[in-house]
GROMACS .gro file of C-alpha atoms in nm:
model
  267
    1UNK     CA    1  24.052  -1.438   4.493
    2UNK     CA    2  24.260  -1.482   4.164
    3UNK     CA    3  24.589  -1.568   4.418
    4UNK     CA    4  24.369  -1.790   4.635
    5UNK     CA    5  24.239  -2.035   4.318
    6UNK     CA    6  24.575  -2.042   4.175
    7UNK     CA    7  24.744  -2.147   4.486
    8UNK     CA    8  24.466  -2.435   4.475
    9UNK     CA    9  24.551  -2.512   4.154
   10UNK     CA   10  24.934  -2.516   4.249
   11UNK     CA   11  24.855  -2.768   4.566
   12UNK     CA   12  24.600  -2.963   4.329
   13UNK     CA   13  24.905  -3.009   4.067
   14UNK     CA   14  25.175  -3.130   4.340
   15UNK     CA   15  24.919  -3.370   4.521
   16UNK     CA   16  24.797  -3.504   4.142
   17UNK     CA   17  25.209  -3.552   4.069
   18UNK     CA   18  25.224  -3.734   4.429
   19UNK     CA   19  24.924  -3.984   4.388
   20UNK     CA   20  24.874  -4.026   4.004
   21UNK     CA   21  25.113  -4.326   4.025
   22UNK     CA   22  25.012  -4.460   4.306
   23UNK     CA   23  24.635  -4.419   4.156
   24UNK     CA   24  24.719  -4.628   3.868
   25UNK     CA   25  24.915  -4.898   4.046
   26UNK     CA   26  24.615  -4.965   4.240
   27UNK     CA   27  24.362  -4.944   3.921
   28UNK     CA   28  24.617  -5.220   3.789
   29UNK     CA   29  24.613  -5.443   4.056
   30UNK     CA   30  24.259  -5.546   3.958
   31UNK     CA   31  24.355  -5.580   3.558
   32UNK     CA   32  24.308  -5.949   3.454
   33UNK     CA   33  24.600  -5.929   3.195
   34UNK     CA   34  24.980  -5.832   3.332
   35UNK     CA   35  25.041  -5.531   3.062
   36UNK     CA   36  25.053  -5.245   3.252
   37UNK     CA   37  24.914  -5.044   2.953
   38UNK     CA   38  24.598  -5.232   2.836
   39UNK     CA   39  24.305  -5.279   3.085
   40UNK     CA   40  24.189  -5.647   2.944
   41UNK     CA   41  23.864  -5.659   3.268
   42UNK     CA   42  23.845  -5.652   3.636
   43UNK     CA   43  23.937  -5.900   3.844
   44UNK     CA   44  24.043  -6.044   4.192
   45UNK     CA   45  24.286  -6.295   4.064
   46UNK     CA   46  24.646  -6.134   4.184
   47UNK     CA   47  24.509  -6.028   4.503
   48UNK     CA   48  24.429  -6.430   4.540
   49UNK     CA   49  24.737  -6.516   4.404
   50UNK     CA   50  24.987  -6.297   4.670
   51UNK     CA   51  24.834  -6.458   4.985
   52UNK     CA   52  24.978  -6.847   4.769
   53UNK     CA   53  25.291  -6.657   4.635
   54UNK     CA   54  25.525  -6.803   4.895
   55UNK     CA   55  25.834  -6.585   4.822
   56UNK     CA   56  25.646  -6.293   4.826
   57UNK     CA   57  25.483  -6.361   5.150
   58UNK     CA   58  25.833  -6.489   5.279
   59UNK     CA   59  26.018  -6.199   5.258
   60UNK     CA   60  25.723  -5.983   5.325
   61UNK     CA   61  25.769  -6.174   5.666
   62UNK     CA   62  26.081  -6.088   5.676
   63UNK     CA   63  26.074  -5.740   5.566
   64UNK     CA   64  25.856  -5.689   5.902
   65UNK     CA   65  26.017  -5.868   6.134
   66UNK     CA   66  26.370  -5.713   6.062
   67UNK     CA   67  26.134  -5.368   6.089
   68UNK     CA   68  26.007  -5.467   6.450
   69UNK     CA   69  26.296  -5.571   6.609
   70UNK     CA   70  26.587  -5.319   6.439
   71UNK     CA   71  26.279  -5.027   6.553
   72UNK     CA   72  26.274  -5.177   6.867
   73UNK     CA   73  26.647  -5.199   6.973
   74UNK     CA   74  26.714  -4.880   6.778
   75UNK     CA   75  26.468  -4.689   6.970
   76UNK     CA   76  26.633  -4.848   7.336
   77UNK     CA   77  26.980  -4.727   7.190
   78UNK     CA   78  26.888  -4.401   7.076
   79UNK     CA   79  26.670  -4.294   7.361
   80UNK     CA   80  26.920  -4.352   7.605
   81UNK     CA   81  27.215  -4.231   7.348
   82UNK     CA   82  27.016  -3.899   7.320
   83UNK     CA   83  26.968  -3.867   7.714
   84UNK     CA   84  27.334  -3.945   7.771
   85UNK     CA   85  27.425  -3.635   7.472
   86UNK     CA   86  27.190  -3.400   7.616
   87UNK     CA   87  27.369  -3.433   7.970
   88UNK     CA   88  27.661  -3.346   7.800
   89UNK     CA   89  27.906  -2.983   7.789
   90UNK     CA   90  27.729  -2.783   7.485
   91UNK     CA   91  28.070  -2.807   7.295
   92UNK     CA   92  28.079  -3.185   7.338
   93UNK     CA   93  27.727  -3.208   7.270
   94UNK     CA   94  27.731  -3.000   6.950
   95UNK     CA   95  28.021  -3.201   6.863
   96UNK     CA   96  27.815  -3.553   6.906
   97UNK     CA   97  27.541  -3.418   6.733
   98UNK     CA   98  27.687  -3.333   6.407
   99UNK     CA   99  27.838  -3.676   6.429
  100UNK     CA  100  27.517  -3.819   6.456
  101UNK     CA  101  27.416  -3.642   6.151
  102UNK     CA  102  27.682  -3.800   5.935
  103UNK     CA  103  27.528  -4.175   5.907
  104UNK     CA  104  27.179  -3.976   5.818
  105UNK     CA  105  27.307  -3.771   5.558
  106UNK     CA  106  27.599  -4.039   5.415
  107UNK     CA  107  27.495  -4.198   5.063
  108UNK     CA  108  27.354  -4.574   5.136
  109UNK     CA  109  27.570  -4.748   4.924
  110UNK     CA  110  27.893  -4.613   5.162
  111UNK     CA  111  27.699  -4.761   5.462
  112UNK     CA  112  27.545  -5.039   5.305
  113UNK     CA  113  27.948  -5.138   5.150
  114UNK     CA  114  28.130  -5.043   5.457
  115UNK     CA  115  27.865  -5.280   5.676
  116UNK     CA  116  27.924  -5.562   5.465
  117UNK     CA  117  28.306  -5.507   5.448
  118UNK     CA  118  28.318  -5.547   5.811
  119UNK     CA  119  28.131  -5.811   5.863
  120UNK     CA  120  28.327  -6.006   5.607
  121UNK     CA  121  28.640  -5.922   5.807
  122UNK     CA  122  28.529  -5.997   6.131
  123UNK     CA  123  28.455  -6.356   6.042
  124UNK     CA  124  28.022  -6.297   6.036
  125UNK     CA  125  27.827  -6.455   5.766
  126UNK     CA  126  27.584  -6.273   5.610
  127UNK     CA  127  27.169  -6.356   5.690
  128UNK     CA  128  26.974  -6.288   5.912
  129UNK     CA  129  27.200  -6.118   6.193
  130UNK     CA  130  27.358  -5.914   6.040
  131UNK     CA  131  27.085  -5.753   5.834
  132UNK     CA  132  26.956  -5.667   6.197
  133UNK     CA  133  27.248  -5.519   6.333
  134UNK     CA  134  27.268  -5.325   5.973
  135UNK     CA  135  26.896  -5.177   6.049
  136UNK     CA  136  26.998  -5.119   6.406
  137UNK     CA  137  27.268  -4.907   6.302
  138UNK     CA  138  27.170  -4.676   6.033
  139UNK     CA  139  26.794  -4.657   6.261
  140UNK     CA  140  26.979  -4.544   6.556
  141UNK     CA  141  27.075  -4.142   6.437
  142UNK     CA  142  26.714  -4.152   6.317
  143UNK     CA  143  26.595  -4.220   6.692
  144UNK     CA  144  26.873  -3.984   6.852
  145UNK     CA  145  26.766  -3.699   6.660
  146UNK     CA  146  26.396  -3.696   6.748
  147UNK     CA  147  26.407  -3.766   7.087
  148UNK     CA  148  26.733  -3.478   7.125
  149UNK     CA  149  26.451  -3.176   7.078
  150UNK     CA  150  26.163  -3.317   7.354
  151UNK     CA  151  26.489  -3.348   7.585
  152UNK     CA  152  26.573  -2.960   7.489
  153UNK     CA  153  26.212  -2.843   7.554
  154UNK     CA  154  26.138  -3.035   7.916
  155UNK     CA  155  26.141  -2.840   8.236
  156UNK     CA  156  26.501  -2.894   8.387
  157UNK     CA  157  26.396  -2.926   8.701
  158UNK     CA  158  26.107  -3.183   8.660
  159UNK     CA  159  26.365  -3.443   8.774
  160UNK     CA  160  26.519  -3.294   9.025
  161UNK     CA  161  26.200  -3.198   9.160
  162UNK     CA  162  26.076  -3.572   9.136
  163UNK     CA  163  26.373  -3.689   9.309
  164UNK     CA  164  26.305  -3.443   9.595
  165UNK     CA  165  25.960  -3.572   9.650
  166UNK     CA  166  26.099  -3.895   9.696
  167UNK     CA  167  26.185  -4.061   9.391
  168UNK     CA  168  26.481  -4.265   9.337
  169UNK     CA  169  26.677  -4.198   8.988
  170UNK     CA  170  26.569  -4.450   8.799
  171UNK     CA  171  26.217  -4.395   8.883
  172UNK     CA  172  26.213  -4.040   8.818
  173UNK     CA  173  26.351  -4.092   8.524
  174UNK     CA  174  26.070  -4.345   8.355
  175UNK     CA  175  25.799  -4.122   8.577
  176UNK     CA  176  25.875  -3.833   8.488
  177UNK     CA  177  26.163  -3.810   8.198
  178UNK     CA  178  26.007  -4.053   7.954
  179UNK     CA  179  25.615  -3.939   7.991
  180UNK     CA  180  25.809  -3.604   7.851
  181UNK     CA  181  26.013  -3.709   7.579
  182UNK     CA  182  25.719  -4.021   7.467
  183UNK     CA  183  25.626  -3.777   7.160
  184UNK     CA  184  26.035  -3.788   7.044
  185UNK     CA  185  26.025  -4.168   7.109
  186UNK     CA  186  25.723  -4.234   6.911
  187UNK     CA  187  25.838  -4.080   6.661
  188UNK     CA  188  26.218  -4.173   6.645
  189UNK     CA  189  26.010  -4.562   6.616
  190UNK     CA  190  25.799  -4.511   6.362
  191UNK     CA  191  26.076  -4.304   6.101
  192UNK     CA  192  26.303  -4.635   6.176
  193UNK     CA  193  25.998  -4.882   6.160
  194UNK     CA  194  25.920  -4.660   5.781
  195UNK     CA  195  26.300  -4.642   5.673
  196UNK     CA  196  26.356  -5.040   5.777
  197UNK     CA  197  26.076  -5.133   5.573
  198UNK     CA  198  26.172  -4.911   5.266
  199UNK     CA  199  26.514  -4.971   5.280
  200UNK     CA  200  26.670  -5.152   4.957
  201UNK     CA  201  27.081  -5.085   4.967
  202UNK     CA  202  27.191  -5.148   5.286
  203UNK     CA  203  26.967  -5.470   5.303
  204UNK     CA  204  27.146  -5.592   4.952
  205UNK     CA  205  27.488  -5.567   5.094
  206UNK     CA  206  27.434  -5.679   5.438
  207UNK     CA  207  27.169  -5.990   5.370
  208UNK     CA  208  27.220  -6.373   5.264
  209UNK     CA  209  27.035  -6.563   5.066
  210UNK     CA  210  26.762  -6.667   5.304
  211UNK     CA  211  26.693  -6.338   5.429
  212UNK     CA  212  26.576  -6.153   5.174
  213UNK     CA  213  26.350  -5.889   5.220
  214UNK     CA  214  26.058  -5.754   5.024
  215UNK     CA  215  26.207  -5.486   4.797
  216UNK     CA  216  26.519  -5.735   4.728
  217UNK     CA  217  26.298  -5.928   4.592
  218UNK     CA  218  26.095  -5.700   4.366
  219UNK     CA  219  26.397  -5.592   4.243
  220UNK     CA  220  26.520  -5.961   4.131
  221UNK     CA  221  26.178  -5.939   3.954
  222UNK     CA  222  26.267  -5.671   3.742
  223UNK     CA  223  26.524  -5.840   3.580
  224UNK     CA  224  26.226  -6.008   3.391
  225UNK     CA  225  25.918  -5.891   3.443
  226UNK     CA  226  25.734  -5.786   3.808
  227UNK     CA  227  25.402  -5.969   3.883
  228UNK     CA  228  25.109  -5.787   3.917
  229UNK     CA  229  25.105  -5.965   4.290
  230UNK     CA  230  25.336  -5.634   4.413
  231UNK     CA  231  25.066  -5.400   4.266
  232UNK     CA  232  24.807  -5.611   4.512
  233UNK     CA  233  25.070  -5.575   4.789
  234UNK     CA  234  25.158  -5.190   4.768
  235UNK     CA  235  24.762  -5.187   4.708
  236UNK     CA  236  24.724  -5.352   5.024
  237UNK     CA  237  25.000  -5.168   5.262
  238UNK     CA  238  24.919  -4.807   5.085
  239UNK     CA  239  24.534  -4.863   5.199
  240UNK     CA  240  24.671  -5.015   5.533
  241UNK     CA  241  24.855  -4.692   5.608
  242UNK     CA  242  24.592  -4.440   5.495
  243UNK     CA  243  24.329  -4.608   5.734
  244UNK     CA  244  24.590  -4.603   6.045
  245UNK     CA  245  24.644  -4.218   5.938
  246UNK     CA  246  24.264  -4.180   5.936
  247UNK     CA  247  24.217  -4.283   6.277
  248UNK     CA  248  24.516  -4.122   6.401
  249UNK     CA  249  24.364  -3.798   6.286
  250UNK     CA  250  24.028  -3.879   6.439
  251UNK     CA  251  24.168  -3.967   6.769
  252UNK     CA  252  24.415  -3.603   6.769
  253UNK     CA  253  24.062  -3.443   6.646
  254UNK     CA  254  23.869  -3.631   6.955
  255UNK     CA  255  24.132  -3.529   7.237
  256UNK     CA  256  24.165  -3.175   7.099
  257UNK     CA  257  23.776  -3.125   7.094
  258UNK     CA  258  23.772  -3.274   7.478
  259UNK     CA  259  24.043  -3.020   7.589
  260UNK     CA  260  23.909  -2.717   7.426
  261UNK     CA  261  23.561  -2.853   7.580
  262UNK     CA  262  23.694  -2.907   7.917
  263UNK     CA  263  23.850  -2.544   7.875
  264UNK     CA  264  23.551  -2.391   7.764
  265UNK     CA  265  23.335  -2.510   8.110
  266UNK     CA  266  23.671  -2.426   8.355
  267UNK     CA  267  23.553  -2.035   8.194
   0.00000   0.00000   0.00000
């Protein structure tokens, strides 16, 4: 009992350290005074103010767009990157894969510096291409890596045994291969949709001046002071994501329920 309450304690302390910031950027979003350390009343007035603050909303726009499409062509890439690595010799492919590694665990400021570096020599000006094709690239390992796995645990011979009912290549492949691997893929998206959206170096070195995303611009506010507006917006997107993780729990609860159910009358 004494082991059980302690280890409660333990997990109450780390989630407390995890949210207590968060807590009291959201309490702040609704004080009617910018200090940070007085609470002066409650009040609506930033969250009014984001939705007319047009270079927040701007590069919010921005932030998301560069998310959707570098997510998108990442996951393409990578998908068919990892399906081309897994068909390779296990030295070759062990080879590639700690390659792919290297961008992952490589400081950002290297990639963010070497990006820029090349697209100054290669004649590109920096905006809004090449912050894309800077996403794109550093998303891409982040996509190989969680699709790789699914490939390793899928039946061999699921293709070859589509192919011999009839199937052509390419539709055994999005039949059959991709239904398989759709949990990697999902996932490989939505840890380069996250890490686009977060991302802070590599969008300083590799963006012009009218493509600036959202934390470039918080952190130009910080050389004075930041509005309260950002506490309404990371208000805003942290309540956002809890609700999507709510449902997606609900829904994995629902299906789970069904199959044990539908196992349950098959006895």
């Amino acid at each position: 009992m004494m082991s059980k309450a302690l280890s409660r304690i333990y997990v109450g302390l780390v989630y407390l350290f995890l949210y207590a910031p968060i807590a009291v950027l959201i309490i702040f979003s609704f004080n009617s005074s910018k200090s940070r350390n007085v609470w002066t009343g409650f009040t609506f007035d930033w969250y009014l103010k984001l939705f007319n603050n047009e270079t927040i909303i701007s590069s919010l726009f921005n932030t998301l767009l560069v998310a959707a499409v570098s997510s998108v062509v990442a996951t393409v890439i990578g998908t068919a990157a990892a399906v081309g690595i897994h068909a390779m010799n296990k030295n070759l492919r062990a080879a590639v894969v700690n390659v792919t590694y290297l961008p992952v665990i490589n400081p950002e400021i290297v990639t963010g510096v070497s990006l820029m570096l090349l697209f100054v020599f290669v004649g590109v000006k920096l905006g809004f291409t090449t912050l894309i094709i800077a996403h794109i690239t550093f998303n891409v390992p982040y996509v190989i890596l969680n699709v790789i796995p699914k490939l390793r645990q899928m039946d061999s011979h699921l293709y070859e045994a589509a192919q011999d009912l009839g199937c052509d290549p390419a539709k055994a492949f999005f039949r059959v291969v991709i239904p398989e691997i759709m949990p990697g893929i999902i996932t490989g998206f939505l840890m380069a949709f996250t890490y686009s959206i977060d991302d802070f170096v590599i969008s300083y070195f590799t963006s012009g001046p009218s493509s600036q995303t959202l934390p470039i611009t918080i952190f130009s506010m910080t050389r004075k002071k930041v509005s309260p507006e950002i506490n309404a917006l990371s208000a805003i997107i942290f309540v956002i994501v809890l609700v999507i993780l709510i449902l997606m729990n609900i829904k994995d609860s629902n299906i789970y329920r069904k199959r044990i159910k539908k196992e349950a009358e098959r006895i």
